Amino acid sequence: MKKSNTDSLLTRGLFLMCMVNFLLYASVYMVMGVLPLVKTEVVVRTVPFFLLGGLLAGPFHAYLADTFRRKHVLLWALAGIALTMVGVTYVREVWYVWVALVQGVCLALAIGASTTISIDITLSGHRTSGNMLFAFWGRMGMVTGMVAGVWMLFHYSLAFLTYLAAVCLGLAFVLAALVYVSFRAPIGVTLCSIDRFLLPRAWLPAFNVLVWGYASGIGGVFLMDIADAGGFMWMLPLFLLPLLTPIVVKMFVKLSHHCQRATGNMTFNLALDFGFLAGVWTVCYLDSMEDVPVNGDNLMVSVLVLTVLAYVFATRPYYKRKRVR
């Protein structure tokens, strides 16, 4: 008997949410990813505040998703990122850190809300595959945004990129508004909690992803520098990140208990984004120093080796013992 469209994995709702995730990451990294090429000192000052904003928003994910409509949380967060993208071209540099803080809060809320919605609109039998597909398109957007940003810097200004990013977020807003999300009565959760923020059971894989992201951030800046001088083919290795993402996300899902699926996904996203941007910040910080004590290339190779060794000898055995699905 042929399955109906509503019984398939890629329903209209999940397709729209995958595109929302793609556009969300593409818009953010189109700007954040290329800043090291033009404004190293801005990266050094603002990235810590951007990451701090994401951490500050985390404990409120569960409360906001329970108290308000999940789609409304996503739409307001998308609007907030778009406004900060445009606003940064008008504020004085002394305000950059506060804009970065607000943008980090909005991004974390958008990631949490979009992940929750993508899970809720997917049939239970397809949710693991849905998580992997949703995460893949997000990271594909991340890398595509960086590559497109580097290319456009040859032809346009950084201000143009911020406007283009805002347009992408506007499109994501429209697509998210088209997704039907059924009403769920509030269950009553505390104002602050680690639900939909951090999955303690996945602490070791999260550390491994953090280190992987850190090496990828250092390598990403290195590849952008080469592409800036010798062609965009040098950025192709960055696409390994979205290709590996579904495999890693599946690990976080299988470490989560019932109703912790969104928490596992958020933990993965938090670790990868935090690690990647910390790697970008490290390169920019080392470049800003007159007497650099550490070579960036050697640091990247060392961290990559640590990533592989940690996965083979610690994370993989831990996962096999602790998985619950």
Coordinates of N, CA and C in Angstrom, one line a residue, residues 40-188:
T40 N 39.7 42.4 11.5 CA 40.2 41.5 12.5 C 39.9 42.0 14.0
E41 N 40.1 43.3 14.2 CA 40.0 43.9 15.5 C 38.6 43.8 16.0
V42 N 37.6 43.9 15.0 CA 36.2 43.8 15.4 C 35.9 42.4 15.9
V43 N 36.4 41.4 15.2 CA 36.2 40.0 15.6 C 36.7 39.7 17.0
V44 N 37.9 40.3 17.3 CA 38.5 40.1 18.6 C 37.6 40.7 19.7
R45 N 37.0 41.8 19.5 CA 36.2 42.5 20.5 C 34.8 41.9 20.6
T46 N 34.2 41.5 19.4 CA 32.8 41.2 19.5 C 32.4 39.7 19.6
V47 N 33.3 38.8 19.1 CA 32.9 37.4 19.2 C 32.7 36.9 20.6
P48 N 33.5 37.2 21.6 CA 33.2 36.8 23.0 C 31.8 37.2 23.4
F49 N 31.3 38.4 23.1 CA 30.0 38.9 23.4 C 28.9 38.1 22.7
F50 N 29.2 37.8 21.4 CA 28.3 37.0 20.6 C 28.0 35.7 21.3
L51 N 29.1 35.0 21.7 CA 29.0 33.7 22.3 C 28.4 33.8 23.7
L52 N 28.7 34.9 24.4 CA 28.0 35.1 25.7 C 26.5 35.2 25.5
G53 N 26.1 35.9 24.5 CA 24.7 36.0 24.2 C 24.0 34.7 24.1
G54 N 24.6 33.8 23.3 CA 24.1 32.5 23.1 C 24.0 31.7 24.4
L55 N 25.0 31.8 25.3 CA 25.0 31.1 26.6 C 23.9 31.7 27.5
L56 N 23.7 33.0 27.5 CA 22.7 33.6 28.3 C 21.3 33.2 27.9
A57 N 21.1 33.0 26.6 CA 19.7 32.7 26.2 C 19.4 31.2 26.5
G58 N 20.4 30.4 26.6 CA 20.2 29.0 26.7 C 19.2 28.5 27.8
P59 N 19.4 29.0 29.0 CA 18.5 28.5 30.1 C 17.1 28.9 30.0
F60 N 16.8 29.8 29.0 CA 15.4 30.2 28.9 C 14.7 29.6 27.7
H61 N 15.3 28.7 27.0 CA 14.7 28.0 25.8 C 13.4 27.3 26.2
A62 N 13.5 26.5 27.2 CA 12.4 25.6 27.6 C 11.2 26.5 28.0
Y63 N 11.5 27.5 28.8 CA 10.4 28.4 29.3 C 9.7 29.1 28.2
L64 N 10.5 29.7 27.3 CA 9.9 30.5 26.2 C 9.1 29.6 25.3
A65 N 9.6 28.4 25.0 CA 8.9 27.5 24.1 C 7.6 27.0 24.7
D66 N 7.6 26.9 26.0 CA 6.4 26.4 26.7 C 5.4 27.5 27.0
T67 N 5.8 28.7 27.2 CA 4.9 29.8 27.6 C 4.4 30.5 26.3
F68 N 5.2 30.6 25.3 CA 4.7 31.3 24.1 C 4.6 30.3 22.9
R69 N 4.0 30.6 21.8 CA 4.0 29.8 20.7 C 5.4 29.7 20.1
R70 N 5.8 28.4 19.8 CA 7.2 28.2 19.4 C 7.5 29.0 18.1
K71 N 6.5 29.0 17.2 CA 6.7 29.7 15.9 C 6.9 31.2 16.1
H72 N 6.2 31.8 17.1 CA 6.3 33.2 17.4 C 7.7 33.5 18.0
V73 N 8.3 32.6 18.8 CA 9.6 32.7 19.3 C 10.6 32.8 18.2
L74 N 10.4 31.8 17.2 CA 11.3 31.8 16.1 C 11.2 33.0 15.2
L75 N 10.0 33.5 14.9 CA 9.8 34.7 14.1 C 10.4 35.9 14.7
W76 N 10.2 36.1 16.0 CA 10.8 37.3 16.7 C 12.3 37.2 16.7
A77 N 12.9 36.0 16.9 CA 14.3 35.8 16.9 C 14.9 36.1 15.5
L78 N 14.3 35.6 14.5 CA 14.7 35.9 13.1 C 14.7 37.4 12.8
A79 N 13.6 38.1 13.3 CA 13.5 39.5 13.1 C 14.6 40.3 13.9
G80 N 14.9 39.8 15.1 CA 16.0 40.4 15.9 C 17.4 40.3 15.2
I81 N 17.7 39.1 14.6 CA 19.0 39.0 13.9 C 19.0 39.9 12.7
A82 N 17.9 40.0 12.0 CA 17.9 40.8 10.8 C 18.1 42.3 11.2
L83 N 17.5 42.7 12.2 CA 17.6 44.1 12.7 C 19.1 44.4 13.1
T84 N 19.7 43.5 13.8 CA 21.1 43.7 14.3 C 22.0 43.7 13.1
M85 N 21.7 42.9 12.1 CA 22.6 42.9 10.9 C 22.6 44.2 10.2
V86 N 21.4 44.8 10.1 CA 21.3 46.1 9.4 C 21.8 47.2 10.4
G87 N 21.5 47.1 11.7 CA 21.8 48.1 12.6 C 23.3 48.3 12.8
V88 N 24.1 47.2 12.6 CA 25.5 47.3 12.9 C 26.2 48.3 11.9
T89 N 25.5 48.6 10.8 CA 26.1 49.5 9.8 C 25.8 51.0 10.2
Y90 N 25.0 51.2 11.2 CA 24.6 52.5 11.6 C 25.1 52.9 13.0
V91 N 25.4 52.0 13.8 CA 25.8 52.3 15.2 C 27.3 52.6 15.2
R92 N 27.8 53.3 16.2 CA 29.2 53.6 16.3 C 29.9 52.3 16.8
E93 N 31.2 52.2 16.6 CA 31.9 51.0 16.9 C 31.9 50.7 18.4
V94 N 31.7 51.7 19.3 CA 31.7 51.4 20.7 C 30.5 50.6 21.1
W95 N 29.4 50.5 20.2 CA 28.2 49.8 20.4 C 28.3 48.4 19.8
Y96 N 29.3 48.1 19.1 CA 29.4 46.8 18.4 C 29.2 45.6 19.3
V97 N 29.8 45.7 20.5 CA 29.8 44.5 21.4 C 28.4 44.3 21.9
W98 N 27.6 45.3 22.1 CA 26.2 45.1 22.6 C 25.3 44.6 21.4
V99 N 25.6 45.0 20.2 CA 24.9 44.5 19.1 C 25.2 43.0 18.9
A100 N 26.5 42.6 19.1 CA 26.9 41.2 19.0 C 26.2 40.4 20.1
L101 N 26.1 41.0 21.3 CA 25.4 40.3 22.5 C 24.0 40.0 22.1
V102 N 23.2 41.0 21.6 CA 21.8 40.8 21.3 C 21.7 39.8 20.1
Q103 N 22.6 39.9 19.2 CA 22.6 39.0 18.0 C 22.8 37.5 18.5
G104 N 23.7 37.3 19.4 CA 24.0 36.0 19.9 C 22.8 35.4 20.7
V105 N 22.1 36.3 21.4 CA 20.8 35.9 22.1 C 19.8 35.4 21.1
C106 N 19.6 36.3 20.1 CA 18.6 36.0 19.0 C 18.9 34.7 18.2
L107 N 20.2 34.5 17.9 CA 20.6 33.4 17.2 C 20.3 32.1 18.0
A108 N 20.7 32.1 19.2 CA 20.4 30.9 20.1 C 19.0 30.6 20.2
L109 N 18.1 31.7 20.4 CA 16.7 31.4 20.4 C 16.1 30.9 19.1
A110 N 16.7 31.4 18.0 CA 16.2 31.0 16.7 C 16.6 29.5 16.5
I111 N 17.8 29.1 16.8 CA 18.2 27.7 16.7 C 17.4 26.8 17.5
G112 N 17.2 27.2 18.8 CA 16.4 26.4 19.7 C 15.0 26.2 19.2
A113 N 14.3 27.3 18.8 CA 12.9 27.3 18.4 C 12.8 26.5 17.1
S114 N 13.7 26.7 16.1 CA 13.5 26.0 14.8 C 13.8 24.5 15.0
T115 N 14.7 24.2 15.8 CA 15.0 22.7 16.1 C 13.7 22.1 16.7
T116 N 13.1 22.7 17.7 CA 12.0 22.2 18.4 C 10.8 22.0 17.4
I117 N 10.6 23.0 16.5 CA 9.5 23.0 15.6 C 9.8 21.9 14.6
S118 N 11.0 21.7 14.1 CA 11.3 20.7 13.1 C 11.0 19.3 13.7
I119 N 11.2 19.1 15.0 CA 11.0 17.8 15.6 C 9.5 17.6 15.8
D120 N 8.8 18.7 16.2 CA 7.3 18.5 16.5 C 6.5 18.3 15.3
I121 N 6.9 18.8 14.1 CA 6.1 18.6 12.9 C 6.5 17.3 12.1
T122 N 7.5 16.5 12.6 CA 7.9 15.3 12.0 C 7.3 14.1 12.7
L123 N 6.8 13.1 12.0 CA 6.3 11.9 12.6 C 7.4 11.2 13.4
S124 N 7.0 10.6 14.5 CA 7.9 10.0 15.5 C 8.8 9.0 14.8
G125 N 8.3 8.2 13.9 CA 9.2 7.2 13.2 C 10.2 7.8 12.3
H126 N 10.1 9.1 12.0 CA 11.1 9.7 11.1 C 11.9 10.7 11.8
R127 N 11.8 10.9 13.1 CA 12.4 12.0 13.7 C 13.9 12.0 13.7
T128 N 14.5 10.9 13.9 CA 16.0 10.8 13.8 C 16.5 11.2 12.5
S129 N 15.9 10.7 11.4 CA 16.3 11.1 10.1 C 16.0 12.5 9.8
G130 N 14.9 13.0 10.4 CA 14.5 14.4 10.3 C 15.6 15.3 10.9
N131 N 16.0 14.9 12.1 CA 17.1 15.7 12.8 C 18.4 15.8 12.0
M132 N 18.7 14.6 11.4 CA 20.0 14.6 10.6 C 19.8 15.5 9.3
L133 N 18.7 15.4 8.7 CA 18.4 16.3 7.5 C 18.4 17.7 7.8
F134 N 17.7 18.1 8.9 CA 17.6 19.5 9.4 C 19.0 20.0 9.7
A135 N 19.8 19.3 10.4 CA 21.1 19.7 10.8 C 22.0 19.8 9.6
F136 N 21.9 18.9 8.7 CA 22.7 19.0 7.4 C 22.5 20.3 6.7
W137 N 21.2 20.7 6.5 CA 21.0 21.9 5.8 C 21.4 23.2 6.5
G138 N 21.4 23.1 7.8 CA 21.9 24.2 8.6 C 23.4 24.4 8.4
R139 N 24.1 23.3 8.5 CA 25.6 23.5 8.3 C 26.0 23.7 6.8
M140 N 25.1 23.2 5.9 CA 25.4 23.5 4.5 C 25.2 25.0 4.3
G141 N 24.2 25.6 5.0 CA 24.0 27.1 4.9 C 25.2 27.8 5.5
M142 N 25.7 27.3 6.6 CA 26.9 27.9 7.2 C 28.1 28.0 6.3
V143 N 28.4 26.9 5.6 CA 29.6 26.9 4.7 C 29.3 27.6 3.5
T144 N 28.1 27.5 2.9 CA 27.7 28.2 1.7 C 27.7 29.7 2.0
G145 N 27.3 30.1 3.1 CA 27.3 31.6 3.5 C 28.7 32.1 3.5
M146 N 29.6 31.3 4.1 CA 31.0 31.7 4.2 C 31.6 31.9 2.8
V147 N 31.4 30.8 1.9 CA 32.0 30.8 0.6 C 31.4 32.0 -0.2
A148 N 30.1 32.2 -0.1 CA 29.5 33.3 -0.9 C 30.0 34.6 -0.4
G149 N 30.2 34.7 1.0 CA 30.6 36.0 1.5 C 32.0 36.4 1.1
V150 N 32.9 35.4 1.0 CA 34.3 35.6 0.5 C 34.2 36.1 -0.9
W151 N 33.4 35.4 -1.8 CA 33.3 35.7 -3.2 C 32.8 37.2 -3.3
M152 N 31.7 37.5 -2.6 CA 31.1 38.8 -2.7 C 32.0 40.0 -2.2
L153 N 32.9 39.7 -1.3 CA 33.8 40.7 -0.9 C 34.7 41.2 -2.0
F154 N 34.9 40.4 -3.1 CA 35.6 40.9 -4.2 C 34.9 42.0 -5.0
H155 N 33.5 42.0 -4.9 CA 32.7 42.8 -5.7 C 31.9 43.9 -4.9
Y156 N 31.6 43.6 -3.6 CA 30.8 44.5 -2.8 C 31.4 44.7 -1.5
S157 N 30.8 45.7 -0.8 CA 31.3 46.1 0.5 C 30.7 45.2 1.6
L158 N 31.3 45.3 2.8 CA 30.8 44.5 3.9 C 29.4 45.0 4.3
A159 N 29.1 46.2 4.1 CA 27.8 46.8 4.4 C 26.7 46.1 3.5
F160 N 27.1 45.8 2.2 CA 26.2 45.2 1.3 C 25.9 43.8 1.8
L161 N 26.9 43.1 2.4 CA 26.7 41.7 2.9 C 25.7 41.7 4.0
T162 N 25.8 42.7 4.9 CA 24.8 42.8 6.0 C 23.4 43.0 5.5
Y163 N 23.2 43.8 4.5 CA 21.9 43.9 3.9 C 21.4 42.6 3.3
L164 N 22.3 42.0 2.5 CA 21.9 40.7 1.9 C 21.6 39.7 3.0
A165 N 22.3 39.7 4.1 CA 22.0 38.7 5.1 C 20.7 39.0 5.7
A166 N 20.3 40.3 5.9 CA 19.0 40.7 6.4 C 17.9 40.2 5.4
V167 N 18.2 40.3 4.1 CA 17.2 39.8 3.1 C 17.0 38.3 3.3
C168 N 18.1 37.6 3.4 CA 18.0 36.1 3.6 C 17.2 35.8 4.9
L169 N 17.4 36.6 5.9 CA 16.6 36.3 7.1 C 15.1 36.7 6.9
G170 N 14.9 37.7 6.1 CA 13.5 38.1 5.8 C 12.8 36.9 5.1
L171 N 13.5 36.3 4.1 CA 13.0 35.1 3.4 C 12.7 34.0 4.4
A172 N 13.7 33.8 5.3 CA 13.5 32.7 6.3 C 12.3 33.0 7.2
F173 N 12.1 34.3 7.5 CA 10.9 34.7 8.2 C 9.6 34.3 7.5
V174 N 9.6 34.6 6.2 CA 8.4 34.2 5.4 C 8.1 32.7 5.4
L175 N 9.2 32.0 5.1 CA 9.1 30.5 5.1 C 8.6 29.9 6.4
A176 N 9.2 30.4 7.5 CA 8.8 30.0 8.8 C 7.4 30.3 9.1
A177 N 6.9 31.4 8.7 CA 5.5 31.8 8.9 C 4.5 30.9 8.2
L178 N 5.0 30.2 7.1 CA 4.1 29.3 6.3 C 4.0 27.9 6.9
V179 N 4.8 27.6 7.9 CA 4.8 26.3 8.5 C 3.7 26.2 9.5
Y180 N 2.9 25.1 9.4 CA 1.8 24.9 10.3 C 2.4 24.2 11.6
V181 N 2.2 24.8 12.7 CA 2.6 24.2 14.0 C 1.4 24.0 14.9
S182 N 1.0 22.8 15.2 CA -0.2 22.6 16.0 C 0.0 23.2 17.4
F183 N -1.1 23.6 18.0 CA -1.0 24.2 19.4 C -0.8 23.1 20.4
R184 N 0.1 23.5 21.4 CA 0.3 22.6 22.5 C 0.1 23.4 23.8
A185 N -0.7 22.8 24.7 CA -1.0 23.5 25.9 C 0.3 23.5 26.8
P186 N 0.6 24.6 27.5 CA 1.7 24.7 28.3 C 1.7 23.7 29.4
I187 N 2.9 23.1 29.7 CA 3.0 22.1 30.8 C 3.5 22.7 32.1
G188 N 4.0 23.9 32.0 CA 4.5 24.6 33.2 C 6.0 24.2 33.5

